[in-house]
PDB file of C-alpha atoms in Angstrom:
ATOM      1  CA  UNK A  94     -29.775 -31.322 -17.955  1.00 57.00           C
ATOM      2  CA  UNK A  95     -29.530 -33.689 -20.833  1.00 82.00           C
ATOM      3  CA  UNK A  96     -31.994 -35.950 -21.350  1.00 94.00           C
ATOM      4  CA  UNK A  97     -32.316 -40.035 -22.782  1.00 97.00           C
ATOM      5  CA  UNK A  98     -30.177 -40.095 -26.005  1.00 97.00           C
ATOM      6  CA  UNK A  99     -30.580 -42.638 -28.324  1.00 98.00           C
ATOM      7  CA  UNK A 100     -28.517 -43.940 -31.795  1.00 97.00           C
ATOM      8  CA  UNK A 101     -28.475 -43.931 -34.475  1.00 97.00           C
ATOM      9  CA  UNK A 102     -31.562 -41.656 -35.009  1.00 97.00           C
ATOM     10  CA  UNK A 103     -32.042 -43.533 -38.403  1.00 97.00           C
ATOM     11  CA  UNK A 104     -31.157 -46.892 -39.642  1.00 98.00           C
ATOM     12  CA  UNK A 105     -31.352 -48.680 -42.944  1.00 98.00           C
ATOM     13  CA  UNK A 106     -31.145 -52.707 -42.615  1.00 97.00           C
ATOM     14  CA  UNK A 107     -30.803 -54.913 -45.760  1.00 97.00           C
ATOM     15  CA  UNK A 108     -33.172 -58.329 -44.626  1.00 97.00           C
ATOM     16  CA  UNK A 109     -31.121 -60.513 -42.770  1.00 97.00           C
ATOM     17  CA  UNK A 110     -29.084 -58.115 -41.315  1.00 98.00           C
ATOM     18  CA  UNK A 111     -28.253 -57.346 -37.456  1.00 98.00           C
ATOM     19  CA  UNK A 112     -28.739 -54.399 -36.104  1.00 98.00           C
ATOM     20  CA  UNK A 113     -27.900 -53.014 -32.584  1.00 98.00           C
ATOM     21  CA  UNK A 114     -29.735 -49.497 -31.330  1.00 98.00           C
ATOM     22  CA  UNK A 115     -28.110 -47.468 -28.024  1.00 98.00           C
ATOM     23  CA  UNK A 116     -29.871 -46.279 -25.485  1.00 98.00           C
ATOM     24  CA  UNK A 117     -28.376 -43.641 -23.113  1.00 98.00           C
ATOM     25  CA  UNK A 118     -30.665 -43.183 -20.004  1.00 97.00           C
ATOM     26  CA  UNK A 119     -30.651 -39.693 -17.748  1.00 96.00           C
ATOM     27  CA  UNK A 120     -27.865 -40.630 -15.536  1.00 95.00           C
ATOM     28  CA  UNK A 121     -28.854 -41.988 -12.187  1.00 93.00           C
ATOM     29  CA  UNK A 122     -32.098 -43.467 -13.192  1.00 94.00           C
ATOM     30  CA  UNK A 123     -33.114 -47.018 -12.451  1.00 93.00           C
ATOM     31  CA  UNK A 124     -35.149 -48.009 -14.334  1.00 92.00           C
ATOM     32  CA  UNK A 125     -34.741 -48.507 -18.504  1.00 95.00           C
ATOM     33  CA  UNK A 126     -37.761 -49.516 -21.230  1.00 95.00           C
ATOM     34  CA  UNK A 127     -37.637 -50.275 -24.555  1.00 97.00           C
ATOM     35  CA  UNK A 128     -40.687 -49.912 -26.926  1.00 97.00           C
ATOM     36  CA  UNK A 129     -41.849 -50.691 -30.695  1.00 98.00           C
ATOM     37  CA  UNK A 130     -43.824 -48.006 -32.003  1.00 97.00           C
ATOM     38  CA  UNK A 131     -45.175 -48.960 -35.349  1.00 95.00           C
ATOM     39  CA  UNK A 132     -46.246 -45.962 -37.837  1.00 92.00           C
ATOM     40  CA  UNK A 133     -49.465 -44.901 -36.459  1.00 90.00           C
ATOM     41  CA  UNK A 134     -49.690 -46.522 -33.132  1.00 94.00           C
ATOM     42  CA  UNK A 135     -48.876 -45.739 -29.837  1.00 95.00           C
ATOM     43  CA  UNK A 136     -45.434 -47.214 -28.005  1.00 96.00           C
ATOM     44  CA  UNK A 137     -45.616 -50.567 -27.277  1.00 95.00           C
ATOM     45  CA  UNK A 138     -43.711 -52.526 -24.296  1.00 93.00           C
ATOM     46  CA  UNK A 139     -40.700 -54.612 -25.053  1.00 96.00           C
ATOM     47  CA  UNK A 140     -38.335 -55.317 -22.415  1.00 95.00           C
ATOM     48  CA  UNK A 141     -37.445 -53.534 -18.727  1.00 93.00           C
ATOM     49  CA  UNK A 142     -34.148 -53.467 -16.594  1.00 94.00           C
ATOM     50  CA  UNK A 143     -33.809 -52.425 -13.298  1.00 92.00           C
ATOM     51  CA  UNK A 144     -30.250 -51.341 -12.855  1.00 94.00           C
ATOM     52  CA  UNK A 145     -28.393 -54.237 -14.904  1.00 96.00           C
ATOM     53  CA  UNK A 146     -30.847 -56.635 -14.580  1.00 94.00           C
ATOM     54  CA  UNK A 147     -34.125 -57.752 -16.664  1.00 95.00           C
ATOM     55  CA  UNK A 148     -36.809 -58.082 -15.085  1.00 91.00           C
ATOM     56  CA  UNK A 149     -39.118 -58.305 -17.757  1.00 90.00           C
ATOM     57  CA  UNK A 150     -38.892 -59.377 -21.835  1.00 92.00           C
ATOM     58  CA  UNK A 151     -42.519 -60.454 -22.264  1.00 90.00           C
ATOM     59  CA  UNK A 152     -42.804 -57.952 -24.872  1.00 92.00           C
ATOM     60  CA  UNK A 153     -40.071 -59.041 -27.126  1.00 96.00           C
ATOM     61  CA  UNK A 154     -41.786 -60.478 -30.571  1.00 95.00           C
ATOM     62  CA  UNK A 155     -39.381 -63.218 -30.894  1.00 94.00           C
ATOM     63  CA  UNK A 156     -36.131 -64.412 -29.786  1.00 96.00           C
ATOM     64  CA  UNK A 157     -34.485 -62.649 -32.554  1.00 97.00           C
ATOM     65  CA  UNK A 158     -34.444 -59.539 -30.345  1.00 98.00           C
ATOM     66  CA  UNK A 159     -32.256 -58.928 -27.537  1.00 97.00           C
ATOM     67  CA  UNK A 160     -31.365 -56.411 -24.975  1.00 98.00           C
ATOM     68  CA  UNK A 161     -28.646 -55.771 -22.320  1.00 97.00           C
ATOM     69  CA  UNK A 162     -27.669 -53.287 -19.547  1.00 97.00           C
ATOM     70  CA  UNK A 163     -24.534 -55.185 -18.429  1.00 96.00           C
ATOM     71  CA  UNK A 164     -23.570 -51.704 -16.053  1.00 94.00           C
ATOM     72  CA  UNK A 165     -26.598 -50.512 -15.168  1.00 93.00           C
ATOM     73  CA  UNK A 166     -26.301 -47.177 -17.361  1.00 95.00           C
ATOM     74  CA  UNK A 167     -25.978 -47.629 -21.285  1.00 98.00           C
ATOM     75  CA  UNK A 168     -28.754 -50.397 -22.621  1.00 98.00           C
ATOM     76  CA  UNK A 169     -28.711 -51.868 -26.362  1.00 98.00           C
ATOM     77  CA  UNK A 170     -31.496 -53.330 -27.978  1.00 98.00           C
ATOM     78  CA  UNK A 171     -30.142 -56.258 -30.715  1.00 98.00           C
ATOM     79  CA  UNK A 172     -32.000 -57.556 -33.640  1.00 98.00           C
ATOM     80  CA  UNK A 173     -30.625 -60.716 -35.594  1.00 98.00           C
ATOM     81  CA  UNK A 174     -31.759 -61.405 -38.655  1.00 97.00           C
ATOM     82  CA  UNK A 175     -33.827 -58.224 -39.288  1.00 98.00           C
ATOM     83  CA  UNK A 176     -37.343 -58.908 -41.294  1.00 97.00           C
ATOM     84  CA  UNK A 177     -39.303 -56.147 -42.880  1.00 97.00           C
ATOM     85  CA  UNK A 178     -41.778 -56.534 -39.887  1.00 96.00           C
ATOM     86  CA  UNK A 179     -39.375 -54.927 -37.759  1.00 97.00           C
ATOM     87  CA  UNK A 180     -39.586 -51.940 -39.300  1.00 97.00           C
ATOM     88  CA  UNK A 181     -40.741 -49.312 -36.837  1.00 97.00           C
ATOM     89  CA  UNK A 182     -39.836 -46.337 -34.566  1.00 97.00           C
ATOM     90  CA  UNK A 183     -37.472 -47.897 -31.184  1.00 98.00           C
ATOM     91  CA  UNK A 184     -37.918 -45.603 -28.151  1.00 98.00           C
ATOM     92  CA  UNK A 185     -35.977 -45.861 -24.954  1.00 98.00           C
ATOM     93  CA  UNK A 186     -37.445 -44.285 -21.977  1.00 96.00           C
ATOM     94  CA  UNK A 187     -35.786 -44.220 -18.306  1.00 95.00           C
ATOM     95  CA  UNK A 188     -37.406 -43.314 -14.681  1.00 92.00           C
ATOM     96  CA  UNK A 189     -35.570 -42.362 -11.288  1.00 90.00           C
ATOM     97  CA  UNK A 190     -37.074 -45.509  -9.373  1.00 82.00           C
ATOM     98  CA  UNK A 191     -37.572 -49.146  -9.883  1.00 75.00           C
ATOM     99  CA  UNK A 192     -41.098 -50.476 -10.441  1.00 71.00           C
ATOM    100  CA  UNK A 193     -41.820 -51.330  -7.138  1.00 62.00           C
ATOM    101  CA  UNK A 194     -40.337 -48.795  -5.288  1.00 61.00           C
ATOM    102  CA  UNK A 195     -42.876 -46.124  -6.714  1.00 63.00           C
ATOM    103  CA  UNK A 196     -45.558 -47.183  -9.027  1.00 60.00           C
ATOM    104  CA  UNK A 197     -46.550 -44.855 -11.552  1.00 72.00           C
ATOM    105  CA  UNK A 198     -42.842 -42.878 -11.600  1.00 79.00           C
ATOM    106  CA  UNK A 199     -42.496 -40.512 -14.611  1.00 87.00           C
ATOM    107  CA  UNK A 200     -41.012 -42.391 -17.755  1.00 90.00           C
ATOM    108  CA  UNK A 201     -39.036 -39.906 -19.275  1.00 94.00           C
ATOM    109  CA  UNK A 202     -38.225 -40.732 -23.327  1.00 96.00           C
ATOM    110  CA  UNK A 203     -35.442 -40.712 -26.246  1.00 97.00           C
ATOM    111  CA  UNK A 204     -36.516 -39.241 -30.080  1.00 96.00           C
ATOM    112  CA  UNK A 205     -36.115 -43.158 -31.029  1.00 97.00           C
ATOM    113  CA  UNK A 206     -34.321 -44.776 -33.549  1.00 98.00           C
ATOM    114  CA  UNK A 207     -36.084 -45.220 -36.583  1.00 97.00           C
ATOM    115  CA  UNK A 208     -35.814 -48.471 -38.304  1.00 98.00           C
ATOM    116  CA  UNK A 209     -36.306 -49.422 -42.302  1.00 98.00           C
ATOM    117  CA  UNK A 210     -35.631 -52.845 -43.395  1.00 97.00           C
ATOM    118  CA  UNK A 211     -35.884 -53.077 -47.224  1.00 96.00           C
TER     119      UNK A 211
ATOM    120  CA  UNK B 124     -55.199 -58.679 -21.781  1.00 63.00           C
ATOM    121  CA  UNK B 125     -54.790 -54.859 -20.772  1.00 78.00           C
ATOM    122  CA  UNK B 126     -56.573 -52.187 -23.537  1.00 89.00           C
ATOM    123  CA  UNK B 127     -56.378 -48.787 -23.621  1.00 94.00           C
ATOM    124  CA  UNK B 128     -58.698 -47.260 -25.985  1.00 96.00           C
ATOM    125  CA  UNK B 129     -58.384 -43.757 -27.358  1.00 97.00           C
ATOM    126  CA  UNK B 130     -60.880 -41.082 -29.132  1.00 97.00           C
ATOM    127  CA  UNK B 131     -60.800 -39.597 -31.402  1.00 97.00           C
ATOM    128  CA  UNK B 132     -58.498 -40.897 -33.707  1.00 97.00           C
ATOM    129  CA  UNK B 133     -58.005 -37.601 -35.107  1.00 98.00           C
ATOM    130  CA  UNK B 134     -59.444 -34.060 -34.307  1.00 98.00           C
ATOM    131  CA  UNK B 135     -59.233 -30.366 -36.066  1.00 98.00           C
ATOM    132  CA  UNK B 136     -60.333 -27.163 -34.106  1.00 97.00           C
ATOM    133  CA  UNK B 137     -59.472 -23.980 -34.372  1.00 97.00           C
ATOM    134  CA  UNK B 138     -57.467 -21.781 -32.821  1.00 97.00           C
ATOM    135  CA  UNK B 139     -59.130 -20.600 -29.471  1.00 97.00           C
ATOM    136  CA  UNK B 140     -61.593 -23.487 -29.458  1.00 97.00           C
ATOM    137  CA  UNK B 141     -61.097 -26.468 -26.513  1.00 97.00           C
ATOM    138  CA  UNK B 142     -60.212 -29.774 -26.913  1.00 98.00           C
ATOM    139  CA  UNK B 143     -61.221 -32.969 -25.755  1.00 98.00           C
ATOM    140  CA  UNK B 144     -59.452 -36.769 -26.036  1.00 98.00           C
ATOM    141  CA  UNK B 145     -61.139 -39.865 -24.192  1.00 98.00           C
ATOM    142  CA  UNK B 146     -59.738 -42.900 -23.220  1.00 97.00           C
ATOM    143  CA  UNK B 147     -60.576 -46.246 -21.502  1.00 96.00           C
ATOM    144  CA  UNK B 148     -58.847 -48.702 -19.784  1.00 93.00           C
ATOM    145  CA  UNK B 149     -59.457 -52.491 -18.698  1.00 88.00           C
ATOM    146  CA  UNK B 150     -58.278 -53.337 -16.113  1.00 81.00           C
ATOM    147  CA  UNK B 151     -59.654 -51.827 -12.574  1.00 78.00           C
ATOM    148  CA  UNK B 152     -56.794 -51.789 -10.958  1.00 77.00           C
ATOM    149  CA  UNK B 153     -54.853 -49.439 -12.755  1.00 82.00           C
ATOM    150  CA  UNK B 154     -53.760 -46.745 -10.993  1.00 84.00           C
ATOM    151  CA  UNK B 155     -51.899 -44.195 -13.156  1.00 88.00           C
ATOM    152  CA  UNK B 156     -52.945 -42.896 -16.146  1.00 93.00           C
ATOM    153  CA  UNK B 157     -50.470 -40.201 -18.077  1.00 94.00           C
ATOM    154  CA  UNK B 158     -50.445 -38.154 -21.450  1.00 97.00           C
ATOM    155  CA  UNK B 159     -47.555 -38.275 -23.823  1.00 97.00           C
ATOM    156  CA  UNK B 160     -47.311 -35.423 -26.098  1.00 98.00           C
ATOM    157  CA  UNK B 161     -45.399 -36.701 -29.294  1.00 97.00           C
ATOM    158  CA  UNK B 162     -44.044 -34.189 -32.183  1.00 95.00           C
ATOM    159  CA  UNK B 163     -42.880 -35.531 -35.175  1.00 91.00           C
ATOM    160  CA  UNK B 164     -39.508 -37.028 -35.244  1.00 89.00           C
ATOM    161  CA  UNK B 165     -39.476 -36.643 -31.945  1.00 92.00           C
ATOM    162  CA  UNK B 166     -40.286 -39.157 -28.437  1.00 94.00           C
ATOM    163  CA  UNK B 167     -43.250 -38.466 -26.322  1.00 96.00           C
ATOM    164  CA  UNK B 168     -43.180 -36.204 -23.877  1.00 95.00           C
ATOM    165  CA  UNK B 169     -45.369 -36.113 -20.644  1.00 95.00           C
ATOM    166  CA  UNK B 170     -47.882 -33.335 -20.436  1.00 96.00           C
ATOM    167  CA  UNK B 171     -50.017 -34.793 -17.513  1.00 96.00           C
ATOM    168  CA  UNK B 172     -50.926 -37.023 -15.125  1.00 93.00           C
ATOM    169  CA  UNK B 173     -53.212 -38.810 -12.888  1.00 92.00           C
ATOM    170  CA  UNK B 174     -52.765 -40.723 -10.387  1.00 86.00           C
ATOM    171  CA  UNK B 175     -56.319 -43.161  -8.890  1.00 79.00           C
ATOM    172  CA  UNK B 176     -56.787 -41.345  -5.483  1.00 80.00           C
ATOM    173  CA  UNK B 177     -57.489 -38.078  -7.472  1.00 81.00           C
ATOM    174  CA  UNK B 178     -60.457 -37.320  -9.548  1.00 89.00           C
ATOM    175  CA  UNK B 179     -59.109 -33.911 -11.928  1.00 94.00           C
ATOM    176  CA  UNK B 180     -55.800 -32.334 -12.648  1.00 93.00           C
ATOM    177  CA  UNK B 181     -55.437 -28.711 -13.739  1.00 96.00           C
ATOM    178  CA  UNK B 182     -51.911 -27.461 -15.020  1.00 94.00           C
ATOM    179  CA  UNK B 183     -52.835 -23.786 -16.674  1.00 95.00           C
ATOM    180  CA  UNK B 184     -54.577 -24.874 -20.434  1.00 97.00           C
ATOM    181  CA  UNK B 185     -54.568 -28.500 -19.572  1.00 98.00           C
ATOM    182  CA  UNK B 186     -57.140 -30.673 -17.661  1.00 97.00           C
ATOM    183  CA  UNK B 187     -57.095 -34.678 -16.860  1.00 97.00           C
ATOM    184  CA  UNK B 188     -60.392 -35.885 -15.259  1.00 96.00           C
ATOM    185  CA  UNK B 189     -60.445 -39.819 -14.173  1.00 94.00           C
ATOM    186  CA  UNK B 190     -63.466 -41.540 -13.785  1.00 93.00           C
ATOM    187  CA  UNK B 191     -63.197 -44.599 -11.761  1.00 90.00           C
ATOM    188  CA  UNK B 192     -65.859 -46.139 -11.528  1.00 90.00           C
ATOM    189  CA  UNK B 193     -66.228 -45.844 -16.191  1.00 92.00           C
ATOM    190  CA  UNK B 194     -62.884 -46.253 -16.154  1.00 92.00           C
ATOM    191  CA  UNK B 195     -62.184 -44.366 -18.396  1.00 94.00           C
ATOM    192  CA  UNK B 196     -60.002 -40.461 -18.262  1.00 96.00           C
ATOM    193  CA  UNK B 197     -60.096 -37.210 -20.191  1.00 97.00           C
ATOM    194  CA  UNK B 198     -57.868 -34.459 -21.811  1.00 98.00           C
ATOM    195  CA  UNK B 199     -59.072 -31.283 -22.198  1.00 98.00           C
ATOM    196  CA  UNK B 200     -56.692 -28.698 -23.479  1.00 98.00           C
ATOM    197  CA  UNK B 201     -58.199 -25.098 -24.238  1.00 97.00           C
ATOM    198  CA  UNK B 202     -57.903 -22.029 -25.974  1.00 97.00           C
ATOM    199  CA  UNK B 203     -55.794 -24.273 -28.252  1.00 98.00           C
ATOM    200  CA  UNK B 204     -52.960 -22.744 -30.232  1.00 97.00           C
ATOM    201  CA  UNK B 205     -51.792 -23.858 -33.051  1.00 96.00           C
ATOM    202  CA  UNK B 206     -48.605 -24.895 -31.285  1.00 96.00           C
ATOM    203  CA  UNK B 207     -50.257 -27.571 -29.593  1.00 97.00           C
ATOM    204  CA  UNK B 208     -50.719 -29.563 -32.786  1.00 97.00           C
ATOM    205  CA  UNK B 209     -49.392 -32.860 -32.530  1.00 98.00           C
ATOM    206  CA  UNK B 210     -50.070 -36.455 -31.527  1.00 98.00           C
ATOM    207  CA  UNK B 211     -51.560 -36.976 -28.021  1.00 98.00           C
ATOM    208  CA  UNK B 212     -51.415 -40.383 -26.830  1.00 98.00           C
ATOM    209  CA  UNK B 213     -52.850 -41.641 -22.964  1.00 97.00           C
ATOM    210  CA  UNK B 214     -51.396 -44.495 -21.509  1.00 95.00           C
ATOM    211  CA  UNK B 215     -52.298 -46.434 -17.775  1.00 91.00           C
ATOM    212  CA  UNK B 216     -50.391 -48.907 -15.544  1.00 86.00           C
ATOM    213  CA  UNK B 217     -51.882 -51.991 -14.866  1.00 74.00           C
ATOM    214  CA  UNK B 218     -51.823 -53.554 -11.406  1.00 62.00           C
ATOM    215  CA  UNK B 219     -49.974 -51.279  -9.796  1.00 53.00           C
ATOM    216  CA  UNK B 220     -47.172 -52.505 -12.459  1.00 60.00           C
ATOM    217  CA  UNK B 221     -45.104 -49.262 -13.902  1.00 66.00           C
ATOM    218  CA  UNK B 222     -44.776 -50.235 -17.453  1.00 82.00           C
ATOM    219  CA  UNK B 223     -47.189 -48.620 -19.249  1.00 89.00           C
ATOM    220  CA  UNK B 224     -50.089 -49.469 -22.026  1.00 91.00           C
ATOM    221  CA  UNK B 225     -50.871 -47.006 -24.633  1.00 95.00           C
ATOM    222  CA  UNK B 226     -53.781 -45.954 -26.211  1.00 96.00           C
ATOM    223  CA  UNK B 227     -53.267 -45.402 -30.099  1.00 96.00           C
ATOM    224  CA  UNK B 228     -53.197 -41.838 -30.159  1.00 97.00           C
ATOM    225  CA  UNK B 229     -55.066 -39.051 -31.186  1.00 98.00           C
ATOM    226  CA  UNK B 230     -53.729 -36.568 -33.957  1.00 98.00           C
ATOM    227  CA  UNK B 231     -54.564 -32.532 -33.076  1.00 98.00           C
ATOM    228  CA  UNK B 232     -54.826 -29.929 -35.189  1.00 98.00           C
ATOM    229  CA  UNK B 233     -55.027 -26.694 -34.831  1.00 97.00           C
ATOM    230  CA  UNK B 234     -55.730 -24.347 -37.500  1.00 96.00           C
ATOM    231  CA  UNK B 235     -54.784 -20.644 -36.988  1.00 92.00           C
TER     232      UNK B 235
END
């Protein structure tokens, strides 16, 4: 079956610019996650929604990022303003359940979108 | 906060030979503890896992053992192929919440 699709797979940002990456979860799954991974690290947490809602952004670096889920299914991830710190690889990963429901469910991921801003 | 930390950073075997990556965690309460495979271009993918009522994991060439009471958890993969090159990252929940913390990863290599 298909799996989490994500695009565009690359994307070149001027500074300044906004940017908006897609996330399209396994269909059916609750919950959505969005993580930075910076060249040479591992993933790191930015946002969660259960179904439409968000239920957690502690991991967003600054309030120039935003995500939605407004129908449960499709998610985007929005960056205003982009700075060259931004630059990194955006993965979207979705599981069956919501957190609480089953602790520990199988996060299943995108390829990511890979950002540049020059 | 939460830590994962990951070893080695990097590691080259040959084909045949076993492999081992270690990692620790912080916080005591975490209670599941997976292992992304990650290709390049490409998002991780889950080899593994653990969950903290269960000490080892076998699935055919790959291992996880969890030690509790170190806290910290082990991959071993053997008679390693050189398909298996690629970088392995371990990641836990932290209490009992499912979003996970990654170590930093660990780059295999396996030469023919």
């Amino acid at each position: 079956g298909a799996g989490v699709s994500q695009s565009p797979r690359y994307k070149v940002a001027k500074r300044g610019q906004d940017v908006a990456l897609r996330c399209d979860p396994i269909s059916g799954h609750v919950s959505l996650f969005w993580y930075q991974q910076a060249l040479g690290q591992g993933p790191e947490f930015l946002t969660y929604f259960q179904n439409e809602a968000q239920l957690d952004k502690s991991g967003l670096p600054s309030d120039r990022f935003f995500a939605e889920r407004p129908e449960g299914s499709v998610s985007t991830l929005k960056i205003q303003r982009t700075q060259q710190e931004d630059s990194a690889v955006y993965l979207c990963a979705s599981s069956l359940a919501g957190l609480a429901s089953n602790p520990g469910e199988t996060q299943y991921f995108g390829p990511g979108t890979r950002l540049l801003v020059l | 906060g939460e830590n994962v930390e990951q070893h080695p950073s990097t590691l080259s075997v040959q084909e045949g030979d076993s492999a081992v990556i270690k990692c620790t965690y912080s916080d005591s309460a975490s209670n599941y503890f997976p292992w992304y495979k990650q290709e390049l271009g490409k998002g991780p993918q889950l080899i593994i896992d653990i969950r903290s009522n269960v000490g080892e994991k076998k699935d055919q060439r790959i291992a996880v053992t969890l030690n509790k009471t170190a806290k910290h958890f082990s991959l071993h993969i053997t008679e390693t192929q050189p398909e298996d090159s690629a970088v392995y990252f371990c990641a836990a929940t932290f209490s009992g919440y499912s979003t996970l913390t990654f170590g930093k990863g660990t780059m295999l290599l396996v030469s023919p």
